[in-house]
GROMACS .gro file of C-alpha atoms in nm:
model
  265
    1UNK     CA    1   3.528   0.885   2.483
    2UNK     CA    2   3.746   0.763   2.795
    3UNK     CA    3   4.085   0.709   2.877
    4UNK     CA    4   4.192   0.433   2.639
    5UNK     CA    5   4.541   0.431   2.845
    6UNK     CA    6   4.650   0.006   2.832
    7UNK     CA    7   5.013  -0.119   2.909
    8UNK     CA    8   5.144  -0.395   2.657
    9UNK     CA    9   5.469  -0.539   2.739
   10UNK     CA   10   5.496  -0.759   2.426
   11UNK     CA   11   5.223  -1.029   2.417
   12UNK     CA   12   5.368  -1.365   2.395
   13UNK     CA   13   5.096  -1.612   2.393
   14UNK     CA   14   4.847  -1.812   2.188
   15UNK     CA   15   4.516  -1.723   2.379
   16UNK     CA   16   4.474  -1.452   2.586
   17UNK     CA   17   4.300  -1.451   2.890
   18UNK     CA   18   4.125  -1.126   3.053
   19UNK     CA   19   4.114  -1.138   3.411
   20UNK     CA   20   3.922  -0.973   3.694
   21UNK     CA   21   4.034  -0.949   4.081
   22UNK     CA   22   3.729  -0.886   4.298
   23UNK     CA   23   3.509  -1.184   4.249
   24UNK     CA   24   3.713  -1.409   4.086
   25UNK     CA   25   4.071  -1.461   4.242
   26UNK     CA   26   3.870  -1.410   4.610
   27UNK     CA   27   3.518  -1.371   4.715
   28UNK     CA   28   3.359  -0.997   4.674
   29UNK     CA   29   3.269  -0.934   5.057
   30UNK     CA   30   3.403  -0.705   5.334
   31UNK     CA   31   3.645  -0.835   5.499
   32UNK     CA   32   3.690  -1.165   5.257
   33UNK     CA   33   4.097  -1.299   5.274
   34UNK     CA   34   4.210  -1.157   4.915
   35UNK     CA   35   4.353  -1.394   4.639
   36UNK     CA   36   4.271  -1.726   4.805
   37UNK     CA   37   4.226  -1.851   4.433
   38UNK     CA   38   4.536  -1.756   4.290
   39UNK     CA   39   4.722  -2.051   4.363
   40UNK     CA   40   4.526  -2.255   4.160
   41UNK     CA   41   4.489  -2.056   3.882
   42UNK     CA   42   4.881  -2.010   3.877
   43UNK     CA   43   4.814  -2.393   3.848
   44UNK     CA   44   4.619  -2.368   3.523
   45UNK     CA   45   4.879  -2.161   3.427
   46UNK     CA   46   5.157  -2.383   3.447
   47UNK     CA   47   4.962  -2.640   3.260
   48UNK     CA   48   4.874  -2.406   2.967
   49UNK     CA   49   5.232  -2.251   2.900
   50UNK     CA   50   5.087  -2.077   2.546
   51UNK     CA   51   4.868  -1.834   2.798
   52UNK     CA   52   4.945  -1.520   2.771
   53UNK     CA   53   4.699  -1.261   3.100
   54UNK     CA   54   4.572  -0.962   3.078
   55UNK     CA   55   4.452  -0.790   3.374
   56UNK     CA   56   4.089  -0.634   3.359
   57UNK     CA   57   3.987  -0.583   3.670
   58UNK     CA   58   3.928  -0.232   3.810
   59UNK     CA   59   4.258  -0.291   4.044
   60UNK     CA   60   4.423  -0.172   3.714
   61UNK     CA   61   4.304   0.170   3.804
   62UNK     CA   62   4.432   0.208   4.175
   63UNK     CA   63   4.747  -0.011   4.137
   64UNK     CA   64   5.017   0.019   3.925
   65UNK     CA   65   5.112  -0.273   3.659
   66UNK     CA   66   5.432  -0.347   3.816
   67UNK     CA   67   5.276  -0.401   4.144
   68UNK     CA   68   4.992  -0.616   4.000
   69UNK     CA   69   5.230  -0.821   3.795
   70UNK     CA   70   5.424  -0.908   4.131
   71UNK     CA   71   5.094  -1.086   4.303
   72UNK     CA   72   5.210  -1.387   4.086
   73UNK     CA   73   5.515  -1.605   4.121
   74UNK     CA   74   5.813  -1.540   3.980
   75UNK     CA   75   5.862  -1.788   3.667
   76UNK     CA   76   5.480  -1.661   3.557
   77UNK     CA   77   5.495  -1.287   3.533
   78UNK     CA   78   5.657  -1.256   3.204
   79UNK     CA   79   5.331  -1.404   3.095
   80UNK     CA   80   5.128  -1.119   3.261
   81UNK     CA   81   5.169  -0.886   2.955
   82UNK     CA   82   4.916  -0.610   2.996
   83UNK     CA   83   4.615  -0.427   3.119
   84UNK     CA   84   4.295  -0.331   2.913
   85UNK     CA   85   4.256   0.028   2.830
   86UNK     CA   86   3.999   0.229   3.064
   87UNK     CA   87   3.665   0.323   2.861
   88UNK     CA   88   3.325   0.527   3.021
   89UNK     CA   89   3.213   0.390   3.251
   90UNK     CA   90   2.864   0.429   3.084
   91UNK     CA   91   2.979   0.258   2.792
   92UNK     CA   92   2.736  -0.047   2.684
   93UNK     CA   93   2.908  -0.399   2.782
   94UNK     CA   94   3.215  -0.164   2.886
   95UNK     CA   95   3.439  -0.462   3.007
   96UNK     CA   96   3.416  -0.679   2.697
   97UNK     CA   97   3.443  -0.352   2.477
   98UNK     CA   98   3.786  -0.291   2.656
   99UNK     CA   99   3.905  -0.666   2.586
  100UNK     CA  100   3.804  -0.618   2.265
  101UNK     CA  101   4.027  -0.286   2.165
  102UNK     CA  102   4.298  -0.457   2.383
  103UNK     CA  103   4.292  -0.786   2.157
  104UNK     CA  104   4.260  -0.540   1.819
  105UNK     CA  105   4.556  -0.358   1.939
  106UNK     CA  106   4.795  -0.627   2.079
  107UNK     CA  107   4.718  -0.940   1.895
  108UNK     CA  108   4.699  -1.060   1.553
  109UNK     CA  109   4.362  -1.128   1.371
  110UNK     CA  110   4.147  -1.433   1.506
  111UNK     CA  111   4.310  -1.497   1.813
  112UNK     CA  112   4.133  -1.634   2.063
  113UNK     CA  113   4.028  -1.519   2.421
  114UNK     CA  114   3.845  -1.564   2.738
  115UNK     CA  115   3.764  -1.359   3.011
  116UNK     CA  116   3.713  -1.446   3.358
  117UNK     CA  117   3.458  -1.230   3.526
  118UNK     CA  118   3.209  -1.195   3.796
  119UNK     CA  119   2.988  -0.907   3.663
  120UNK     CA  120   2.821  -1.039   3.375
  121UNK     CA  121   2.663  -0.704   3.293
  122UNK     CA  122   2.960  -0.614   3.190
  123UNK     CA  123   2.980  -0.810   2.884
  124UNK     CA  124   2.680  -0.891   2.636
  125UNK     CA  125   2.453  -1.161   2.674
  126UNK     CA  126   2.597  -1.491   2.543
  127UNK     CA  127   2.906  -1.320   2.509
  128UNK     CA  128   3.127  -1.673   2.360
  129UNK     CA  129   3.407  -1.541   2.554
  130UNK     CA  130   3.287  -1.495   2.907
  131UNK     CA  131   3.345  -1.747   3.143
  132UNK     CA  132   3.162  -1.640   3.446
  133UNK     CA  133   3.222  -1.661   3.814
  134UNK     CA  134   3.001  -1.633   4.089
  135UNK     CA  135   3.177  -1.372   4.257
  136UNK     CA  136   3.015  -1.470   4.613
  137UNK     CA  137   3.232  -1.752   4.634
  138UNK     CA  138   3.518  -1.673   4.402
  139UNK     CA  139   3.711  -1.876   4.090
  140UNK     CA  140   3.582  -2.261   4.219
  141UNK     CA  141   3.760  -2.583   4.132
  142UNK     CA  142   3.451  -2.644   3.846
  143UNK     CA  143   3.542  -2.258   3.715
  144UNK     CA  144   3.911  -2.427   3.716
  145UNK     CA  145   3.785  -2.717   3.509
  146UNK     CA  146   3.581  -2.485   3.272
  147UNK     CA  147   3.850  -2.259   3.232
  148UNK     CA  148   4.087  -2.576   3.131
  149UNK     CA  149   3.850  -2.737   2.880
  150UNK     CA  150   3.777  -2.372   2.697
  151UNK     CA  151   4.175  -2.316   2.701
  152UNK     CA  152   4.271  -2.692   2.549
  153UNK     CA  153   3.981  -2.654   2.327
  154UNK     CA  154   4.136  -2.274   2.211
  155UNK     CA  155   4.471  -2.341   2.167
  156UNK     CA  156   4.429  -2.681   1.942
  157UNK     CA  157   4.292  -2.452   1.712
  158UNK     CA  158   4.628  -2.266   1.732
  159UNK     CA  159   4.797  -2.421   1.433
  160UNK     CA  160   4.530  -2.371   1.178
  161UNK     CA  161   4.447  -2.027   1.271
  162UNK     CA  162   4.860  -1.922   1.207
  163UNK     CA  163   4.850  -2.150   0.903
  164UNK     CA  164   4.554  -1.911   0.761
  165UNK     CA  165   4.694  -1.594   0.882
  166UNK     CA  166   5.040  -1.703   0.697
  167UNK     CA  167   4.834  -1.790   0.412
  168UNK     CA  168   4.689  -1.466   0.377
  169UNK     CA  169   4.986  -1.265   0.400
  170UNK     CA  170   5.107  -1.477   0.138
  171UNK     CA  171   4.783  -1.398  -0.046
  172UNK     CA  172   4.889  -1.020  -0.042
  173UNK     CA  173   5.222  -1.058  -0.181
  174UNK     CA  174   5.001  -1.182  -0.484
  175UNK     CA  175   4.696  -0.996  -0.486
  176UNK     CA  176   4.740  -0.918  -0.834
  177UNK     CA  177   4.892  -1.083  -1.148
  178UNK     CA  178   5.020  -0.923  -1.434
  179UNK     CA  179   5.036  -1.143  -1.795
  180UNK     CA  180   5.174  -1.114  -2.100
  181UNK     CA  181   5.078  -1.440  -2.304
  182UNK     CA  182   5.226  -1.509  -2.648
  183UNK     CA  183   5.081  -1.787  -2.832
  184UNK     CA  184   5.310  -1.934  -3.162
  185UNK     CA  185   5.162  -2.237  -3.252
  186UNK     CA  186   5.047  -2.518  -3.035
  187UNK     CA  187   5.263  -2.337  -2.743
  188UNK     CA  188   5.146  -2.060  -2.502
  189UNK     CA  189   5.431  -1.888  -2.362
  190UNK     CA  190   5.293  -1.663  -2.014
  191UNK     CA  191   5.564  -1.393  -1.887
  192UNK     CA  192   5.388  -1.319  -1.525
  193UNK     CA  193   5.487  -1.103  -1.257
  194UNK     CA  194   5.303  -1.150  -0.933
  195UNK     CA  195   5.416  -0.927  -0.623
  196UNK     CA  196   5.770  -0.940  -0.589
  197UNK     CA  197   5.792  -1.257  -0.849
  198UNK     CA  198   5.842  -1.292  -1.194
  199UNK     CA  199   5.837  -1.624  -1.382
  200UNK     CA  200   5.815  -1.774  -1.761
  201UNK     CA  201   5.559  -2.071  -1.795
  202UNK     CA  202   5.535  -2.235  -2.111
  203UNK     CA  203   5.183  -2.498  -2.147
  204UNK     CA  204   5.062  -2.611  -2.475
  205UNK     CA  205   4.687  -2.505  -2.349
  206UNK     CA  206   4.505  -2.244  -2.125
  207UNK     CA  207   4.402  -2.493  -1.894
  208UNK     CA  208   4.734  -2.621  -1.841
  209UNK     CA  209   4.849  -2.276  -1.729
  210UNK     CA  210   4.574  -2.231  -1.530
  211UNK     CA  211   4.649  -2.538  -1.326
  212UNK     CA  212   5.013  -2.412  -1.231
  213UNK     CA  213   4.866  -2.114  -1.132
  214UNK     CA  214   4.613  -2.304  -0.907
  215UNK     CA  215   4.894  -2.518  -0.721
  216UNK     CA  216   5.092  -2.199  -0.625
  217UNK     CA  217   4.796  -2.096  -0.397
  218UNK     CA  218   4.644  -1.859  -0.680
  219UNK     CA  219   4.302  -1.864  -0.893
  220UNK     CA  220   4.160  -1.585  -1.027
  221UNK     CA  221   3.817  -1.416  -0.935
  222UNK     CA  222   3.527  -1.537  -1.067
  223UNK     CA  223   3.664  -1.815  -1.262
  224UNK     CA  224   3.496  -2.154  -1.105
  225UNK     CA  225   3.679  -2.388  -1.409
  226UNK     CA  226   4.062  -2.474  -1.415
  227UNK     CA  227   3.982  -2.449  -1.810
  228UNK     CA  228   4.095  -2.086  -1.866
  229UNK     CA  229   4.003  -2.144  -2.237
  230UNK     CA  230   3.679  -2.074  -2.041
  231UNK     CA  231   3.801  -1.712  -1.987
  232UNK     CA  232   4.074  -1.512  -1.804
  233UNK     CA  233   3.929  -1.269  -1.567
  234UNK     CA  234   4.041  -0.895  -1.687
  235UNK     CA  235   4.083  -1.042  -2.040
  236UNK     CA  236   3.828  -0.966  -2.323
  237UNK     CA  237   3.657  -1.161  -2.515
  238UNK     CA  238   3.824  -1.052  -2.814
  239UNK     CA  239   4.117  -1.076  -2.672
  240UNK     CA  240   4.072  -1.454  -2.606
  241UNK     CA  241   3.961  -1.547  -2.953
  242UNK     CA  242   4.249  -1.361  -3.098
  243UNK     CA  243   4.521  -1.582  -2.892
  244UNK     CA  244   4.361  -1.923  -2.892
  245UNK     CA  245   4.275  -1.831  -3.259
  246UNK     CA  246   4.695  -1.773  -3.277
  247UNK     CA  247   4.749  -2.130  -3.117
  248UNK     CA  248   4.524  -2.266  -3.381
  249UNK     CA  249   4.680  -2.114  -3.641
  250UNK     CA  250   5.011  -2.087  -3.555
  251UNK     CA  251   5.035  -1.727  -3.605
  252UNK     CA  252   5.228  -1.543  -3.283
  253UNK     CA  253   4.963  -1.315  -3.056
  254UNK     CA  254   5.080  -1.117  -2.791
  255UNK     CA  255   4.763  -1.017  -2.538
  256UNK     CA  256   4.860  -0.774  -2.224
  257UNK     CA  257   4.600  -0.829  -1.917
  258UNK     CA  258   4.551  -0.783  -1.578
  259UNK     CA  259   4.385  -1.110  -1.311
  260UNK     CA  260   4.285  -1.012  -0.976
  261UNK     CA  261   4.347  -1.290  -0.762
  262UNK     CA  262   4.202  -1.416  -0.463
  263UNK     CA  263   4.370  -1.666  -0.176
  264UNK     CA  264   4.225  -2.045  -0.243
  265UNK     CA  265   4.020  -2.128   0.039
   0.00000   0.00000   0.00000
């Protein structure tokens, strides 16, 4: 284990982007002018406002945050919202293993990232996320254009990725039904309390009830029909003949059962 030591200032963006110093924002060589390429990535910046940087170079190590934060202009720094924690240096792929705790940390499930990086050793082989840089000659104007196309491509996938993540904390409030089904009749009355809600449905047929189920963003697990004469998962099979025997009969059945449920896809 290393130091795992990372400063978050409350991430704010869509994507993230992990960025190095020394071979990116100016040539790795004695002497070279430092952060000739800075300008233009500000540039990038500006025209991807959802962008949230992290710093991963090695500079996070000898320099404090503040002082790193302060190499950009002024309207951009609230968008510099962190450093990656500090792992082995002997650790396999230790670069993209620190993005990665830094993204599991700081940002919510799925979100997307890219790093820009000189040392490919650093990360894995066909790493998806690495964008690299030839760090003889810094971040060039077709790294710029790279770096734009992965970032437009990332963050129009934005929307759907919070639309799923909503869904599935919806999904949790209703991980599992309770039912209390009464059939009199032709009428099956369902008392059901899922999560937090509680609701009375009346259908004149299983399938009926199943449906209403289905449009509320519910079906239960391993039940491939809307038919739920077909069977309610957690329900016997005695249980079932007993109320649809009810409906037919018009005798009144009470059946107590518990339905898993899974979010619809």
């Amino acid at each position: 284990m290393g130091k795992t030591l990372s400063v978050s200032i409350s991430p704010r963006g869509d994507v993230t982007l992990f960025l190095d110093v020394d071979g990116v924002l100016h040539r790795r060589a004695p002497g070279a002018e430092k952060f000739t390429a800075l300008p233009h990535l500000q540039k990038s910046m500006r025209r991807h406002p959802r962008l949230e940087v992290v710093i991963s170079s090695s500079w996070r190590e000898v320099f404090d945050f503040e002082d790193l934060v302060e190499l950009f202009d002024e309207d951009l720094r609230a968008r510099i919202v962190g450093s990656t924690p500090v792992l082995e240096q002997d650790t396999e792929f230790v670069r993209q293993r620190e993005c990665e705790q830094w993204m599991r940390t700081h940002c919510p499930p799925g979100q997307e990232w890219v790093a820009l990086e000189d040392e490919q050793a650093l990360f894995e082989p066909g790493c998806p996320q690495l964008l690299p840089v030839d760090g003889s000659k810094g971040l060039q104007l077709d790294d710029l254009m790279r770096l734009d196309e992965r970032l437009s491509e990332a963050l129009a996938r934005v929307p759907e990725l919070k639309l799923a993540r909503e869904h599935g904390a919806r999904a949790q409030e209703h991980l599992q039904l309770c039912c209390v089904v009464t059939a009199s009749g032709d009428e099956l009355l369902a008392e059901i309390t899922y999560g937090n809600k509680r609701e009375t449905l009346r259908h004149t047929d299983a399938a009926e009830l199943g449906l209403t189920l289905l449009a509320r963003g519910m079906k239960p697990e391993d039940v491939s029909s809307p038919d739920w004469k077909e069977g309610f998962h957690g329900m016997s099979a005695g249980q079932r003949a007993a109320l649809f025997g009810a409906m037919r009969t018009g005798r009144k059945q009470s059946v107590d059962f518990h339905v898993n449920l899974t979010p619809l896809s």
